[in-house]
Amino acid sequence: MYVPKAERSRLLQWAHASDLTSHLGGARTLEFLRRRFWETTGQRNSTDTSPSLRPRMLLCGCVLLLLGSVLAHPLDKMSLDAQWDSWKTTHMREYNGLGEEVIRRTIWEKNMRLIEAHNEEAALGIHSYELGMNHLGDMTSEEIVEKLTGLQVPMNRDRSNTWIPDNNVEKLPRSIDYRKKGMVTPVKNQLSCGSCWAFSSAGALEGQLAKTTGKLIDLSPQNLVDCVTENNGCGGGYMTKAFEYVEENGGIDTDEAYPYLGQDEQCAYNASGMGAQCRGFKEIPEGDERALTKAVAKVGPVAVGIDATLSTFQFYQSGVYYDPNCNKDDINHAVLAVGYGQTAKGAKFWIVKNSWSESWGKQGYIMMALIIKCNRVLQGMMLWRLLLTALCGTAVALFDPMLEQHWQMWKKTHGKNYQTEVEELGRREIWERNLQLISLHNLEASMDMHTYDLGMNHMGDMTQKEIVQSFASLRVPADLKREPSAFVGSSSAPIPDTVDWREKGYVTEVKMQGSCGSCWAFSSVGALEGQLMKTTGKLIDLSPQNLVDCSSKYGNMGCNGGFMSKAFQYVIDNQGIDSDQSYPYKAVQQQCSYNPAQRSANCSRYSFLPKGDEGALKEALANIGPISVGIDATRPNFAFYRNGVYNDPTCTKKVNHAVLAVGYGTLGGQDYWLVKNSWGLSWGDQGYIRMSRNKDNQCGIALYACYPIM
């Protein structure tokens, strides 16, 4: 008996719409369905076998045969109760009261019926794939989209990175599966966080890392979620911005070193945990499946974006997924294309890795239809917005062999040890790049193009972004109130041309803040130390750790930044600060351990200098002592300053780093501020820098100058 496929589909949809497959079974169902079908089609005489009625009766017979196996085990209440309890146990579901469980049970039942109906149609050959219940079963399609997708395609994208496949007519492999080649890590679970973009990006990087080094390492999506400021963490993002971050940051940590938490956290990238780097990225021409095929075949796993809003995608289980309702204009979910192939019947597909756990799809994967005809993607096919990672780990070929000895000497001098070969290769590349910057600058300085020299230091294997992120964390309060007062201790005596409080014993030794954004604490204790010496004649190292641990309620954030006046206010209210000896520096925020018995200094109030007034700053330095200041430390030349007067016209007035002004003077006709940093003795001129003075408040040094009063 032949029944056209379109007719089978129409009749089956009619049966489902009538809800006839959910409540009845056996012979009663057959008689009931026959009667209802005749009533619906306007035919009441069951004995009428005229030619006009015969096609309808044949169709009815067909659908009854189909429903025979389904209705033998209908989704009755008893069956659903058992399945619901089993599903809750499997997926460890607990609800807040009966009301919530009733709602979730209703959603789950609706999804169960959708799955059953689809699979009945698939058994007829209407669909090329099957659905299955999974851990998303008690969620609506809208909830799934809200919590588990998060691809945010930028309105304006840089097309200069478009990947152009070569025109060679070489034959591509009929199928490829990078899982079998050891280039794909296990499936992960992004949890209720819109971080699909981070998992897709990390997956593409993992593939290139395995390809170039032979090592398959799980990289950290959490690193990307927390640190890619151009994206929105669990609120969504885009893969190219993740690749740009890895390139500029000089690397991405391993998942072991920076584990996934499924929520937004403070950026905690640590270069010692780096697992891979990236030298760039390419973007596949939009909607070009042939180009994507070439890219996957020649390069490896590719980060891609798709529409994941349909229930059929959310409950996919097996087969080749093709849904004509998929919206090519609503790309909202990032995944990873790890290969392609075709079925025994010739149906072509992409092998796609998702980040919804192994409970979803086919152990976390989906085979998505690949349709190419006449060199064009067929209309109605899901069009992809595609990204391609560039090769990572190829830096070895770029290394200068003449620098090998110097690299080894530098590592030994600064005690550098790397956990993996990949990490060392990446750090070596950054080091050479910085060395080139230093050499070029000093060549120009020898021709009087600059007033200062640069030099390699302990930060040579770090990118500028890493340096700023690790060491410069001055946070100017949004609600900052400043009321300048007359200088305490000022006099009518002439202001000297040169001041250096080091020579008068007002300045303690240079410290090293480590990978902790505590510059504000070192600047604050430096100003307190100067005033302590001035009022008592005793130079005592005070405790930055005391401020890091104990001033959070004043708006400071420990190793994640703070502000000097907030530190002074803490000392005022706390009635003291401990010495560094009794409360030593750890470079990590810990529980507050202030001990009043070890108090070494106090503070009665503090004052700001007039905003941006270099003249006032000079007078204050001459009459008061060392002053806490904020500067812009984002310029690469600042990181590698060695000696001379630092004059960088590109320096902005957007301050981000706290230091201590300990004097001023003139060198070679260049006015300067003498500034103490907290980046160790190997930085600058024994930990100090001479910064341009009277250059329109260069680097914003006079914007937030303040000092404590004892």
XYZ file of C-alpha atoms in Angstrom:
710
model
C 0.000 0.000 0.000
C 1.570 3.310 -1.067
C 0.769 6.477 0.846
C 2.555 9.700 -0.177
C 4.947 11.015 2.486
C 3.216 14.407 2.598
C -0.125 12.721 3.296
C 1.396 10.545 6.034
C 2.836 13.629 7.679
C -0.439 15.557 7.439
C -2.503 12.746 8.933
C -0.031 12.084 11.722
C -0.014 15.768 12.625
C -3.826 15.636 12.706
C -3.703 12.712 15.130
C -1.297 14.549 17.439
C -3.295 17.764 17.225
C -6.351 15.783 18.336
C -4.307 14.488 21.325
C -5.358 10.951 20.428
C -1.992 9.369 21.150
C -1.842 10.293 24.819
C -4.906 8.855 26.573
C -6.348 5.730 24.876
C -5.069 2.341 23.767
C -5.985 -1.021 22.217
C -9.107 -1.809 20.147
C -11.054 1.014 21.749
C -8.517 3.474 20.336
C -8.826 1.994 16.852
C -12.595 2.335 16.834
C -12.454 5.805 18.432
C -9.864 7.102 15.999
C -11.745 5.685 13.001
C -14.960 7.395 14.107
C -13.233 10.724 14.885
C -11.413 10.697 11.544
C -14.625 10.145 9.630
C -16.375 12.906 11.614
C -13.546 15.325 11.022
C -13.453 14.608 7.301
C -17.262 14.825 7.021
C -17.805 11.082 6.316
C -20.157 9.250 8.752
C -20.904 6.030 6.873
C -18.195 3.506 7.718
C -19.491 1.101 5.087
C -19.187 3.577 2.205
C -16.272 2.470 0.062
C -16.848 4.737 -2.898
C -13.717 5.865 -4.814
C -13.937 9.345 -3.269
C -13.652 7.906 0.251
C -11.109 5.159 -0.388
C -7.974 7.337 -0.185
C -9.011 8.691 3.203
C -9.745 5.211 4.531
C -6.390 3.949 3.312
C -4.659 6.831 5.057
C -6.555 6.109 8.249
C -5.482 2.483 8.086
C -1.885 3.598 7.646
C -1.871 5.847 10.681
C -3.578 3.172 12.794
C -0.811 0.722 11.914
C 1.732 3.347 12.867
C 0.097 4.090 16.202
C -0.173 0.439 17.120
C 3.304 0.258 18.634
C 3.105 3.704 20.189
C -0.266 3.311 21.851
C 0.759 -0.018 23.335
C 2.693 2.086 25.894
C 0.979 5.508 25.987
C 2.231 8.332 28.185
C -0.385 7.624 30.853
C -0.103 9.053 34.342
C 1.342 5.905 35.897
C 4.039 5.637 33.262
C 4.838 9.338 33.485
C 5.076 9.208 37.281
C 7.701 6.481 37.101
C 9.623 8.211 34.330
C 9.493 11.544 36.167
C 10.882 10.019 39.367
C 13.590 8.231 37.409
C 14.517 11.415 35.538
C 14.740 13.439 38.764
C 17.005 10.818 40.318
C 19.231 10.601 37.250
C 19.688 14.345 36.980
C 19.609 15.044 40.752
C 16.688 17.444 40.630
C 15.261 18.888 43.835
C 12.630 21.603 43.901
C 11.643 24.295 46.354
C 8.234 23.021 47.340
C 5.392 21.238 45.589
C 4.416 24.336 43.614
C 7.747 24.517 41.818
C 7.760 20.765 41.167
C 4.286 20.913 39.608
C 5.447 23.637 37.222
C 8.626 21.762 36.308
C 6.705 18.495 35.881
C 4.317 20.221 33.476
C 7.207 21.527 31.374
C 8.864 18.114 31.457
C 5.697 16.359 30.271
C 5.316 18.815 27.421
C 8.883 18.125 26.346
C 8.333 14.368 26.663
C 5.330 14.554 24.330
C 7.303 16.670 21.867
C 10.079 14.074 21.857
C 7.656 11.159 21.459
C 5.798 12.887 18.618
C 9.004 13.738 16.790
C 10.361 10.216 17.094
C 7.094 8.757 15.773
C 7.507 10.967 12.728
C 11.164 9.990 12.440
C 10.075 6.350 12.344
C 8.043 7.250 9.249
C 11.090 8.784 7.611
C 9.832 12.337 8.061
C 12.964 13.323 10.009
C 16.597 12.302 9.687
C 17.283 12.444 13.427
C 15.798 11.440 16.753
C 15.251 13.334 19.972
C 15.763 12.156 23.533
C 15.062 13.368 27.056
C 18.094 14.902 28.755
C 19.036 17.095 31.731
C 17.267 20.082 30.150
C 13.883 18.352 30.307
C 12.283 20.558 32.966
C 13.233 23.799 31.228
C 11.340 25.753 28.607
C 13.032 26.482 25.318
C 13.242 30.140 26.321
C 14.980 29.288 29.601
C 17.520 27.137 27.799
C 18.315 29.943 25.392
C 18.616 32.463 28.223
C 20.897 30.316 30.395
C 22.913 28.209 27.971
C 23.480 30.362 24.904
C 25.449 33.577 24.904
C 26.990 34.250 21.521
C 26.959 37.992 20.890
C 27.928 38.753 17.302
C 29.352 42.301 17.074
C 27.474 44.743 14.864
C 30.703 45.822 13.186
C 33.319 43.150 12.582
C 36.813 43.486 11.177
C 36.787 41.770 7.781
C 40.537 42.157 7.304
C 41.068 38.776 8.997
C 38.964 36.840 6.490
C 40.429 33.449 5.608
C 40.739 32.999 1.844
C 41.024 29.332 0.850
C 43.465 28.588 -1.950
C 42.167 27.734 -5.401
C 43.887 24.365 -5.572
C 41.595 21.667 -6.803
C 43.179 19.124 -4.488
C 40.805 16.474 -3.266
C 39.713 16.858 0.334
C 39.152 13.771 2.482
C 35.594 12.422 2.333
C 35.441 12.551 6.108
C 37.519 13.745 9.016
C 37.072 13.417 12.769
C 39.632 15.240 14.904
C 38.502 13.308 17.958
C 40.220 10.285 16.453
C 43.368 12.338 15.883
C 43.659 13.366 19.522
C 42.878 17.047 18.917
C 39.640 17.325 20.917
C 39.345 17.332 24.710
C 36.397 15.753 26.584
C 32.984 17.421 26.454
C 32.442 20.013 29.195
C 29.381 21.505 30.898
C 29.068 25.286 30.856
C 26.310 25.138 33.512
C 23.868 28.062 33.815
C 26.339 30.547 32.374
C 26.247 32.055 28.877
C 29.879 31.096 28.311
C 29.457 29.017 25.155
C 31.787 31.480 23.392
C 34.547 30.694 25.898
C 34.225 26.916 25.450
C 34.151 27.247 21.667
C 37.244 29.472 21.745
C 39.127 27.216 24.152
C 38.262 24.194 21.999
C 39.680 25.783 18.862
C 42.854 26.727 20.741
C 43.142 23.200 22.152
C 42.995 21.759 18.640
C 45.745 24.020 17.349
C 47.863 23.337 20.424
C 47.593 19.584 19.821
C 48.359 20.065 16.137
C 51.483 22.152 16.666
C 52.912 20.528 19.808
C 51.369 17.060 19.911
C 50.011 17.810 23.387
C 46.278 17.800 24.104
C 45.677 20.084 27.082
C 42.370 21.271 28.525
C 42.490 25.066 28.412
C 40.555 27.359 30.738
C 37.169 28.777 29.673
C 37.007 30.437 33.109
C 40.165 32.404 32.261
C 38.279 33.818 29.268
C 35.037 34.392 31.189
C 36.848 36.391 33.877
C 39.488 38.231 31.892
C 38.165 39.082 28.412
C 36.908 42.541 29.266
C 35.571 43.080 25.734
C 33.097 40.236 26.361
C 30.483 39.970 29.119
C 31.481 36.772 30.900
C 28.409 34.679 31.684
C 26.386 37.384 29.958
C 27.798 36.372 26.582
C 30.620 37.147 24.205
C 32.272 36.495 20.868
C 35.146 34.222 19.926
C 37.389 36.706 18.098
C 37.502 38.863 21.224
C 38.621 35.815 23.179
C 41.371 35.126 20.640
C 42.460 38.774 20.776
C 42.708 38.544 24.541
C 44.876 35.412 24.400
C 47.120 37.040 21.809
C 47.524 40.315 23.727
C 47.714 38.635 27.125
C 50.496 36.350 25.948
C 48.589 33.191 26.775
C 45.693 31.350 28.386
C 45.875 29.197 31.499
C 45.122 25.486 31.607
C 41.792 24.328 32.983
C 43.659 22.615 35.813
C 45.388 25.847 36.819
C 42.252 27.981 36.367
C 39.226 25.668 36.850
C 35.732 26.397 35.611
C 33.191 27.725 38.134
C 30.268 28.648 35.902
C 30.033 32.228 37.160
C 31.796 35.555 36.744
C 34.818 36.020 39.008
C 37.698 38.477 39.306
C 40.380 37.856 36.684
C 42.971 35.524 38.209
C 45.196 34.733 35.215
C 48.582 33.412 36.299
C 51.351 33.145 33.748
C 52.782 30.144 35.588
C 49.634 28.211 34.710
C 49.686 29.123 31.015
C 48.864 26.269 28.663
C 48.801 27.889 25.214
C 49.196 31.053 23.207
C 47.754 32.400 19.976
C 49.413 34.520 17.305
C 46.206 35.616 15.606
C 42.973 34.361 14.116
C 41.062 34.196 10.839
C 37.372 34.385 10.011
C 35.692 32.134 7.434
C 33.568 33.855 4.757
C 30.056 34.010 6.165
C 27.734 31.210 5.078
C 30.361 29.463 2.921
C 30.177 25.776 3.838
C 32.692 24.831 1.171
C 35.237 27.194 2.724
C 34.434 25.760 6.144
C 34.978 22.245 4.811
C 38.421 23.236 3.530
C 39.271 24.971 6.794
C 38.278 21.993 8.918
C 40.172 19.616 6.623
C 43.360 21.682 6.475
C 43.503 23.483 9.812
C 41.594 21.598 12.482
C 38.639 22.251 14.797
C 36.921 25.560 14.058
C 34.868 27.771 16.383
C 31.406 28.389 14.897
C 28.099 30.014 15.787
C 24.605 28.588 15.246
C 20.930 29.110 16.066
C 20.165 26.968 19.116
C 16.675 28.263 19.915
C 14.665 25.301 18.606
C 13.437 22.500 20.862
C 14.611 19.982 18.285
C 18.193 21.152 18.830
C 17.839 21.202 22.589
C 16.690 17.565 22.722
C 18.719 16.184 19.819
C 19.969 12.640 20.435
C 21.115 10.965 17.232
C 21.056 11.114 13.435
C 21.781 14.011 11.082
C 20.132 17.148 12.428
C 18.307 19.287 9.867
C 15.499 21.648 10.830
C 14.301 24.081 8.138
C 12.942 26.333 10.896
C 16.464 27.121 12.060
C 16.978 30.875 11.740
C 20.142 31.901 9.897
C 19.639 35.483 11.083
C 19.592 34.588 14.785
C 23.033 33.201 15.557
C 23.087 32.861 19.340
C 25.189 29.861 20.385
C 28.890 29.072 19.958
C 30.064 25.508 19.371
C 33.060 23.726 17.850
C 33.152 22.018 14.439
C 35.521 19.062 14.915
C 35.001 17.258 11.614
C 32.617 16.222 8.884
C 31.445 13.052 7.163
C 28.512 11.301 5.535
C 26.141 8.471 6.335
C 25.881 5.177 4.464
C 23.040 6.753 2.490
C 25.207 9.702 1.503
C 23.815 12.345 3.876
C 26.638 14.775 4.664
C 27.081 16.265 8.111
C 29.270 18.368 10.380
C 30.530 16.834 13.615
C 29.888 19.504 16.237
C 30.988 19.572 19.878
C 28.651 21.339 22.286
C 29.296 22.473 25.871
C 26.073 21.223 27.445
C 27.649 18.076 28.974
C 27.686 14.473 27.790
C 24.035 14.109 28.828
C 23.092 16.224 25.829
C 23.006 14.949 22.256
C 25.209 12.062 21.255
C 27.591 12.087 24.231
C 27.783 15.861 23.912
C 28.013 15.975 20.097
C 25.604 16.614 17.254
C 25.803 15.783 13.561
C 24.459 18.839 11.723
C 23.438 18.666 8.074
C 26.009 19.787 5.524
C 24.404 20.643 2.180
C 26.450 21.908 -0.760
C 25.119 22.144 -4.298
C 26.484 24.011 -7.305
C 29.134 25.629 -5.072
C 26.462 27.433 -3.100
C 24.842 26.748 0.219
C 21.234 25.738 -0.391
C 18.624 28.267 0.657
C 16.971 27.360 3.938
C 20.085 25.688 5.308
C 21.379 26.949 8.625
C 24.022 29.514 7.704
C 26.958 29.818 10.066
C 28.947 32.750 11.289
C 32.338 31.130 11.359
C 35.651 31.721 13.035
C 39.003 30.081 12.501
C 41.872 30.129 14.951
C 45.251 30.862 13.504
C 48.123 28.526 14.178
C 49.488 28.818 17.674
C 52.830 27.586 18.900
C 54.722 28.447 15.729
C 56.860 30.974 17.541
C 59.835 28.617 17.568
C 60.591 29.368 13.961
C 60.722 33.073 14.762
C 63.254 32.853 17.584
C 66.661 34.433 17.096
C 69.250 31.692 17.796
C 71.807 34.400 18.624
C 69.747 35.265 21.706
C 69.661 31.769 23.194
C 72.530 32.433 25.611
C 71.024 35.743 26.693
C 67.638 34.091 27.236
C 69.203 31.456 29.472
C 71.129 34.126 31.405
C 67.995 36.236 31.850
C 66.014 33.250 33.157
C 68.752 32.424 35.645
C 69.105 36.041 36.814
C 65.390 36.389 37.545
C 64.742 32.825 38.704
C 62.354 32.027 35.866
C 61.070 28.462 35.603
C 58.247 27.383 33.315
C 55.963 24.421 33.823
C 55.738 23.338 30.201
C 57.662 23.698 26.981
C 54.675 25.470 25.470
C 54.736 28.061 28.235
C 58.458 28.693 27.775
C 58.075 29.072 24.017
C 55.381 31.674 24.527
C 57.343 33.564 27.147
C 60.465 33.490 24.999
C 58.558 35.109 22.150
C 57.260 37.899 24.411
C 60.761 38.408 25.822
C 62.264 38.809 22.353
C 59.521 41.247 21.395
C 60.225 43.357 24.476
C 63.965 43.151 23.877
C 63.439 44.475 20.372
C 61.385 47.382 21.734
C 64.145 48.205 24.236
C 66.945 47.987 21.680
C 65.137 50.171 19.159
C 64.320 52.792 21.781
C 67.900 52.944 23.044
C 69.191 53.294 19.494
C 66.913 56.308 19.095
C 68.010 57.645 22.501
C 71.632 57.494 21.348
C 70.596 59.907 18.597
C 69.011 62.263 21.181
C 65.489 61.270 20.189
C 64.633 60.411 23.821
C 65.656 61.711 27.243
C 65.735 58.292 28.892
C 66.941 54.745 28.319
C 65.132 51.444 28.658
C 66.476 48.174 30.009
C 65.417 44.534 30.299
C 64.108 43.604 33.735
C 62.201 40.863 35.549
C 59.019 41.661 33.585
C 60.616 40.910 30.232
C 58.489 37.827 29.555
C 55.191 39.618 30.210
C 52.902 41.506 27.863
C 52.041 45.093 28.710
C 48.475 44.058 29.434
C 49.702 41.443 31.906
C 51.944 43.973 33.630
C 49.149 46.489 34.060
C 46.708 43.814 35.163
C 49.137 42.358 37.704
C 50.824 45.460 39.092
C 48.715 48.567 38.390
C 45.391 48.578 40.250
C 44.725 52.101 41.439
C 40.956 52.544 41.676
C 39.843 56.165 41.882
C 36.541 56.193 43.826
C 33.549 57.396 41.839
C 32.335 59.282 44.922
C 35.710 60.849 45.715
C 35.422 64.050 47.743
C 38.488 66.218 48.054
C 38.870 69.351 50.117
C 42.397 70.760 49.886
C 43.695 72.340 53.067
C 46.693 74.484 53.861
C 49.925 72.549 53.944
C 50.743 71.461 57.459
C 54.314 72.488 58.179
C 54.534 74.883 55.241
C 56.766 77.915 55.632
C 57.524 81.122 53.855
C 61.063 79.955 53.128
C 62.015 79.802 49.450
C 61.237 76.479 47.755
C 64.483 74.673 46.913
C 65.273 73.747 43.310
C 65.937 70.148 44.280
C 64.474 67.843 46.924
C 65.321 64.185 47.627
C 63.811 62.826 50.828
C 65.937 59.693 50.550
C 68.928 61.798 51.520
C 67.128 62.919 54.684
C 66.207 59.390 55.766
C 62.467 59.723 55.112
C 62.184 56.827 52.648
C 62.373 53.084 53.359
C 63.826 50.487 50.993
C 62.117 49.729 47.669
C 59.663 46.834 47.967
C 58.224 44.300 45.524
C 54.432 44.061 45.448
C 54.468 40.827 43.423
C 51.497 39.737 41.321
C 49.072 41.600 43.548
C 47.364 44.867 42.655
C 48.426 46.467 45.931
C 50.297 49.503 44.580
C 47.851 51.727 46.483
C 48.900 50.102 49.780
C 52.633 50.612 49.132
C 52.071 54.233 48.131
C 50.011 54.818 51.283
C 52.525 53.287 53.704
C 55.308 55.224 51.959
C 53.590 58.516 52.731
C 52.885 57.384 56.310
C 56.514 56.310 56.767
C 57.713 59.741 55.674
C 55.419 61.533 58.111
C 56.354 59.125 60.903
C 60.016 59.961 60.351
C 59.240 63.665 60.229
C 57.297 63.680 63.513
C 59.232 61.083 65.555
C 62.639 60.825 63.928
C 62.093 57.065 63.458
C 62.087 55.419 60.018
C 60.017 52.238 60.293
C 58.779 49.977 57.518
C 54.987 49.940 57.860
C 52.739 47.094 56.705
C 51.109 47.164 53.236
C 49.624 43.754 54.091
C 47.749 45.333 56.990
C 46.029 47.625 54.471
C 45.464 44.870 51.883
C 43.735 42.650 54.446
C 41.867 45.147 56.595
C 40.599 48.141 54.588
C 37.974 46.424 52.425
C 35.013 48.080 54.137
C 36.419 51.429 53.037
C 36.102 50.466 49.380
C 39.510 48.917 48.813
C 39.725 45.490 47.200
C 42.974 43.993 48.445
C 45.031 42.637 45.563
C 42.376 43.838 43.139
C 43.004 47.503 43.749
C 42.291 50.393 46.040
C 42.931 54.068 46.741
C 45.280 55.895 49.103
C 42.776 58.140 50.887
C 40.693 55.055 51.718
C 43.792 53.513 53.279
C 44.454 56.664 55.306
C 40.844 56.667 56.527
C 41.233 53.060 57.685
C 44.348 53.985 59.694
C 42.489 56.954 61.228
C 39.457 54.871 62.270
C 41.587 51.888 63.300
C 43.833 54.178 65.336
C 46.953 52.713 63.848
C 48.821 50.485 61.425
C 51.241 47.655 62.221
C 54.882 47.489 61.229
C 55.947 45.383 58.282
C 58.012 43.238 60.634
C 55.001 42.294 62.753
C 52.591 42.018 59.791
C 54.742 40.916 56.820
C 53.747 41.174 53.190
C 52.297 38.039 51.486
C 51.118 39.424 48.115
C 47.697 37.800 48.607
C 44.662 39.056 50.476
C 44.120 37.254 53.770
C 42.023 37.569 56.909
C 42.675 40.819 58.750
C 45.260 40.202 61.495
C 45.877 43.685 62.841
C 47.438 43.636 66.305
C 47.242 46.944 68.218
C 50.172 45.794 70.341
C 52.343 46.025 67.215
C 51.059 49.426 66.137
C 53.875 51.555 64.749
C 52.125 54.637 63.369
C 48.862 56.530 63.484
C 47.123 59.179 61.412
C 44.761 61.971 62.465
C 43.583 63.092 59.024
C 44.656 63.443 55.410
C 44.529 66.068 52.684
C 44.479 66.307 48.897
C 46.498 68.802 46.903
C 44.732 70.962 44.292
C 43.842 68.715 41.374
C 46.435 68.710 38.588
C 48.513 71.509 40.163
C 52.202 70.649 39.687
C 53.217 73.823 41.500
C 51.284 72.739 44.584
C 52.850 69.291 44.367
C 56.330 70.825 44.267
C 55.579 73.017 47.296
C 54.103 70.087 49.225
C 57.143 67.927 48.509
C 59.435 70.688 49.677
C 57.561 71.386 52.923
C 55.744 68.204 53.899
C 57.617 65.156 52.694
C 56.863 62.199 50.397
C 53.425 62.435 48.731
C 51.170 59.626 47.449
C 50.336 60.095 43.756
C 48.620 58.228 40.940
C 49.939 57.887 37.383
C 49.243 56.244 34.049
C 51.491 53.173 33.893
C 50.102 51.609 30.730
C 52.880 52.742 28.371
C 55.293 49.930 27.357
C 58.260 52.261 27.859
C 57.281 52.803 31.489
C 57.546 49.072 32.192
C 61.163 48.968 30.962
C 62.407 52.383 32.109
C 66.068 52.277 33.182
C 67.409 55.822 33.650
C 67.112 59.439 32.517
C 64.003 61.628 32.588
C 60.939 59.687 31.465
C 59.128 61.875 28.951
C 56.406 60.070 26.998
C 53.897 62.381 25.253
C 51.577 59.398 24.704
C 51.130 58.992 28.463
C 47.515 59.761 29.381
C 45.933 61.350 32.435
C 43.880 58.224 33.086
C 45.660 57.073 36.223
C 45.843 53.388 37.149
C 48.957 52.982 39.296
C 49.851 54.385 42.722
C 53.433 55.427 43.512
C 55.261 57.729 45.927
C 56.734 61.092 44.952
C 59.875 61.525 47.103
C 61.438 64.576 45.481
C 62.040 66.616 42.349
C 64.873 68.239 40.436
C 66.376 68.897 37.011
C 68.635 66.650 34.932
C 70.185 67.717 31.639
C 67.777 70.620 31.424
C 64.770 68.336 32.004
C 62.615 68.958 35.091
C 61.552 65.750 36.819
C 59.660 64.222 39.711
C 61.596 61.609 41.690
C 59.205 58.676 42.115
C 59.479 55.473 44.152
C 57.769 52.425 42.638
C 56.895 49.059 44.227
C 58.067 46.761 41.422
C 61.351 45.703 42.988
C 64.942 46.930 42.774
C 65.419 45.361 39.344
C 62.895 47.778 37.857
C 63.916 51.269 36.763
C 66.839 53.017 38.450
C 67.082 50.776 41.535
C 63.294 50.888 41.863
C 62.934 54.626 41.102
C 61.986 56.687 38.075
C 62.432 60.337 37.162
C 59.174 61.445 35.544
C 58.748 64.624 33.493
C 57.759 67.684 35.474
C 56.136 70.814 34.075
C 54.966 68.919 30.978
C 51.244 69.650 31.366
C 50.877 67.193 34.251
C 52.204 64.314 32.147
C 50.816 60.884 33.138
C 48.381 62.641 35.512
C 50.882 62.687 38.380
C 49.351 65.743 40.108
C 45.688 64.727 39.737
C 45.225 62.804 42.991
C 48.202 63.789 45.138
C 47.432 63.277 48.830
C 49.225 62.886 52.139
C 48.474 61.848 55.731
C 48.737 64.124 58.745
C 49.883 62.695 62.064
